[in-house]
Short mmCIF file of N, CA and C in Angstrom, two decimals:
data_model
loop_
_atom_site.label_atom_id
_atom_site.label_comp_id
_atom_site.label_asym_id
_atom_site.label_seq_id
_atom_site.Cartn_x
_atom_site.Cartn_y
_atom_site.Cartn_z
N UNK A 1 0.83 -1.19 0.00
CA UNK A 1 0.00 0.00 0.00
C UNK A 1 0.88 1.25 0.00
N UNK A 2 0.53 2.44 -0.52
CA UNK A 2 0.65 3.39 -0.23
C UNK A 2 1.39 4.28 1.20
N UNK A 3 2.61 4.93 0.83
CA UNK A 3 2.69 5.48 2.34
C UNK A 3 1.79 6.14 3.07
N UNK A 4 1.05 7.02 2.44
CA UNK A 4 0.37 7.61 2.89
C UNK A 4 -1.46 7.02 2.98
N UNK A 5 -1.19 5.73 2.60
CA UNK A 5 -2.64 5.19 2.79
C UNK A 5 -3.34 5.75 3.95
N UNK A 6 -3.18 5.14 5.10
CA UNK A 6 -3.53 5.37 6.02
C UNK A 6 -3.34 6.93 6.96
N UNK A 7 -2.74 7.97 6.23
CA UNK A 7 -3.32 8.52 6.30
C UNK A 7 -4.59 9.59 5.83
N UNK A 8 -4.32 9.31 4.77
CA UNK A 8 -6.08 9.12 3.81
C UNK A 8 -7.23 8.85 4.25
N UNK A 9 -7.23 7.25 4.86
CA UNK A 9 -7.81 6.63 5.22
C UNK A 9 -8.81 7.61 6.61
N UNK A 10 -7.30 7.46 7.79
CA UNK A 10 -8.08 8.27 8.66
C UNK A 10 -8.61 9.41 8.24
N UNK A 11 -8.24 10.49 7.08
CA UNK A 11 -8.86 11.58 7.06
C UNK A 11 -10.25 11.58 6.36
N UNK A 12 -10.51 10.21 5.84
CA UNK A 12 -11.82 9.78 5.03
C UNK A 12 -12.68 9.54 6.39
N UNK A 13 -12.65 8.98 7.18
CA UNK A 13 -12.98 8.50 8.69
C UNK A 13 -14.01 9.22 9.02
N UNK A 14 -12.32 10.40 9.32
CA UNK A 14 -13.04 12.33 9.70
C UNK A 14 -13.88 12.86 9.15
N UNK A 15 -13.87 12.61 7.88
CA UNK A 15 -14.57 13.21 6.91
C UNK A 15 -16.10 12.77 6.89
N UNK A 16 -16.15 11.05 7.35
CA UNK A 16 -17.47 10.59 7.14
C UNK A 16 -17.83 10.74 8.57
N UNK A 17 -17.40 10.63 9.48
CA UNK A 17 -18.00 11.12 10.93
C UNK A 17 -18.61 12.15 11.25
N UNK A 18 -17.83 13.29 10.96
CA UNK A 18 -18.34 14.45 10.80
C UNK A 18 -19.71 14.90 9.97
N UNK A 19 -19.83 14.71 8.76
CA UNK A 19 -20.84 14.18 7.62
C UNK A 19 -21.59 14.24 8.96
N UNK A 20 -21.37 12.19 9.25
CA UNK A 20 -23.08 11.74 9.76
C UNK A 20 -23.51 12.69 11.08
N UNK A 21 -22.17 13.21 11.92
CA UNK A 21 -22.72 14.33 12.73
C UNK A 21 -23.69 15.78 12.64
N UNK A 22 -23.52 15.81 11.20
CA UNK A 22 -23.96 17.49 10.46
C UNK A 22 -23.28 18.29 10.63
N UNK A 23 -22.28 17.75 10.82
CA UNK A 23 -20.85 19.13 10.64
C UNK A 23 -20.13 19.16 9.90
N UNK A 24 -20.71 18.66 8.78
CA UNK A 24 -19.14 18.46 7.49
C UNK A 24 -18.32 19.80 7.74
N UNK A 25 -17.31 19.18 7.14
CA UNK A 25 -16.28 19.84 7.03
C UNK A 25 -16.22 21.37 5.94
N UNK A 26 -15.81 22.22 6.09
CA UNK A 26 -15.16 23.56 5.05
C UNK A 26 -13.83 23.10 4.58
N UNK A 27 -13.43 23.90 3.25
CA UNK A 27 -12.41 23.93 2.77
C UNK A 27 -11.04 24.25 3.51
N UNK A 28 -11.69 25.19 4.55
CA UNK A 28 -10.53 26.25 5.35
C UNK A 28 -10.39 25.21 6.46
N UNK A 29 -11.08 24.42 6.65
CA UNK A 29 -11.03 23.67 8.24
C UNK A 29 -10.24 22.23 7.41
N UNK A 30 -10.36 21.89 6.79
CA UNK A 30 -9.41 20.26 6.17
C UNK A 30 -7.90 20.47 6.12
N UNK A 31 -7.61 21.70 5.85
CA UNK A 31 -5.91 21.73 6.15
C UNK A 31 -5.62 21.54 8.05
N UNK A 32 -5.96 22.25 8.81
CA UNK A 32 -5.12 22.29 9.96
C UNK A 32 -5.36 20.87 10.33
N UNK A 33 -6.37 19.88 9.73
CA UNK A 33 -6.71 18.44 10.13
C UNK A 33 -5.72 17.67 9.31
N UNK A 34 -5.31 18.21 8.44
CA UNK A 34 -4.30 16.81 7.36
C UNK A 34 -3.17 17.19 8.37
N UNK A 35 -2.89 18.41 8.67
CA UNK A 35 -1.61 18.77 9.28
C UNK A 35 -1.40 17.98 10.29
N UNK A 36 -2.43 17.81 11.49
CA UNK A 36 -2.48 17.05 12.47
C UNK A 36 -2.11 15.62 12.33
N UNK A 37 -2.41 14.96 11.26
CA UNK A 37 -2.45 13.66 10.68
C UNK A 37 -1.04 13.61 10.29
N UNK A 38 -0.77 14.59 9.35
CA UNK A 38 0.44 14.04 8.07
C UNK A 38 2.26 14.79 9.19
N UNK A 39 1.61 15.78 10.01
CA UNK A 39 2.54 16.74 10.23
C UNK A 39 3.43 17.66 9.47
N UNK A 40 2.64 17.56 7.69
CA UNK A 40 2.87 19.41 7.68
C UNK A 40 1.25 19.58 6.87
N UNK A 41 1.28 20.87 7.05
CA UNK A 41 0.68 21.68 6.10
C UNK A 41 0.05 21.17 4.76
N UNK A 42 -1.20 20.70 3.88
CA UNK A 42 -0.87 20.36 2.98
C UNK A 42 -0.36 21.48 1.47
N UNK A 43 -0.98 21.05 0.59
CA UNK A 43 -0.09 22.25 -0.54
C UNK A 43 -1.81 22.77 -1.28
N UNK A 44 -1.31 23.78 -2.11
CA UNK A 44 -2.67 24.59 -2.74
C UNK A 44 -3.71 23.52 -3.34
N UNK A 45 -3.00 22.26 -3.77
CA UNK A 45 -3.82 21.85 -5.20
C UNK A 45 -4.30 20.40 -3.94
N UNK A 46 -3.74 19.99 -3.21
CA UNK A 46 -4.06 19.10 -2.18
C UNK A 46 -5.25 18.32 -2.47
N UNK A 47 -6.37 19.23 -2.12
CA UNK A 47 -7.40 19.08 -1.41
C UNK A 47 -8.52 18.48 -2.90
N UNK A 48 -8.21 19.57 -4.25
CA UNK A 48 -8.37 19.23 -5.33
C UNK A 48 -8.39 17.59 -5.55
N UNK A 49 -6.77 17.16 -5.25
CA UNK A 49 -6.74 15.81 -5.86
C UNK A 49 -6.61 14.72 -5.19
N UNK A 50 -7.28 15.33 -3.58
CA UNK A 50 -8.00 14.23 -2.67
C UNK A 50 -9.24 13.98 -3.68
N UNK A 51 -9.83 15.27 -3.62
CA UNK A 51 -11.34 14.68 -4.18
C UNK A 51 -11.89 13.78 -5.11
N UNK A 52 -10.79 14.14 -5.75
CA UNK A 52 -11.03 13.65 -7.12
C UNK A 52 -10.12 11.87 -7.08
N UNK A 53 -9.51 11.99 -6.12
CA UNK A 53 -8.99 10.54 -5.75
C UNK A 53 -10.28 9.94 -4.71
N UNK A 54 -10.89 10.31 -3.68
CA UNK A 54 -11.58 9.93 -3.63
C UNK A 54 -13.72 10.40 -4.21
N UNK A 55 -13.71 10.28 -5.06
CA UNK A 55 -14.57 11.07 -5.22
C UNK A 55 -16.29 10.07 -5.23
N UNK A 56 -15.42 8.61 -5.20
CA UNK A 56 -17.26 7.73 -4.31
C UNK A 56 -17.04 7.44 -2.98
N UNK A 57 -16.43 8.22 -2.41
CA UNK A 57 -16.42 8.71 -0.64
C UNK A 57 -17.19 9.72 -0.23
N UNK A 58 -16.39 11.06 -1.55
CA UNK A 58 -16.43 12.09 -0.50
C UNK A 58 -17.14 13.47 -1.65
N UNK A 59 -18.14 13.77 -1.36
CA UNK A 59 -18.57 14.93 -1.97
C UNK A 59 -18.47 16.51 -1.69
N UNK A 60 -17.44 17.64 -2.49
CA UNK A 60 -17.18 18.66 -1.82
C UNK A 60 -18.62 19.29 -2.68
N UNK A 61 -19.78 20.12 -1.72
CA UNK A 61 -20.71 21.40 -2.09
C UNK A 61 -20.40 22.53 -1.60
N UNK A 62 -21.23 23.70 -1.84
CA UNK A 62 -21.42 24.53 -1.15
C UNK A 62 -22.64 24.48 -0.71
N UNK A 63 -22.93 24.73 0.40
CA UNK A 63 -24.17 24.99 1.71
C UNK A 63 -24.93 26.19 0.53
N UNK A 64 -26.18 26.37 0.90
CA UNK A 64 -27.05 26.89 0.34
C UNK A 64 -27.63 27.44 1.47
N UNK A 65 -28.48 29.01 1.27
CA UNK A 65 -29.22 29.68 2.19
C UNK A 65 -30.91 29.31 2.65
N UNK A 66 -30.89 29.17 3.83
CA UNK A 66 -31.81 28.29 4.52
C UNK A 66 -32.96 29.56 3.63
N UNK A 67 -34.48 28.69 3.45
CA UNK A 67 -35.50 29.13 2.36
C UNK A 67 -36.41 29.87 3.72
N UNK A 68 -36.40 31.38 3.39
CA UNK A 68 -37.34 32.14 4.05
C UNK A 68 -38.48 31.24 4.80
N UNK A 69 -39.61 30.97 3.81
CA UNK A 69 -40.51 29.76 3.76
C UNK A 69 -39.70 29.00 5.25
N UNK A 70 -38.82 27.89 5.00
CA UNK A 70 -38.62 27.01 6.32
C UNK A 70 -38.06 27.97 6.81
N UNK A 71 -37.38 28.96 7.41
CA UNK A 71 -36.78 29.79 8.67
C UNK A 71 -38.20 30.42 9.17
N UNK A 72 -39.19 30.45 8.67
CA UNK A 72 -40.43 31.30 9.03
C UNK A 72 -40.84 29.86 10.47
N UNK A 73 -41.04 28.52 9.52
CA UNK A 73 -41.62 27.53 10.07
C UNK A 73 -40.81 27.19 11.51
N UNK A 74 -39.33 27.27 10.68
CA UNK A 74 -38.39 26.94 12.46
C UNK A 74 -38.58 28.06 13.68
N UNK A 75 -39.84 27.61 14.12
CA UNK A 75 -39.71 28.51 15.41
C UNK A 75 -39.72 27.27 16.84
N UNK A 76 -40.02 28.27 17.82
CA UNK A 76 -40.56 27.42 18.98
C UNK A 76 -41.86 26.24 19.02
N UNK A 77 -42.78 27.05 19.02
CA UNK A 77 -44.46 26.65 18.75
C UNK A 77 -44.28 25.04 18.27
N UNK A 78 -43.72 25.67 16.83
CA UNK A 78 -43.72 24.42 15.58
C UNK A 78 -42.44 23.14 16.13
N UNK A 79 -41.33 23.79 16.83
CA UNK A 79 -40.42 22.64 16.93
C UNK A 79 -40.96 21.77 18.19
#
């Protein structure tokens, strides 16, 4: 395997834990976590060709703005 399999691996882990918690991860928050793992820094294009190495793991979006409509409904009363 790979030197760095495992640490991949664990950062796929992180990645799906977090997920099933509802805290996925940001772009800005996955570096100081590889760092922790790999002990350095990763590089600009990194994160790019994680994804795309793993890409039936791990899906990068952007979050979308909660719909007037449901922020009206999320109150007290209703929850």
């Amino acid at each position: 395997k790979h030197p760095h399999y495992f640490q991949e691996k664990a950062m796929l882990d992180w990645i799906t834990h977090l997920g099933l918690l509802a805290q996925p991860m940001e772009h800005c928050t996955i570096g100081p976590y590889v760092k922790d793992i790999c002990g350095t820094f990763p590089g600009k294009n990194w994160l790019a060709r994680f994804l795309e190495r793993n890409k039936d793991a791990v899906r990068y979006c952007r979050t979308a703005a909660l719909d007037p409509k449901r922020a009206r409904s999320f109150n007290y009363t209703t929850v």
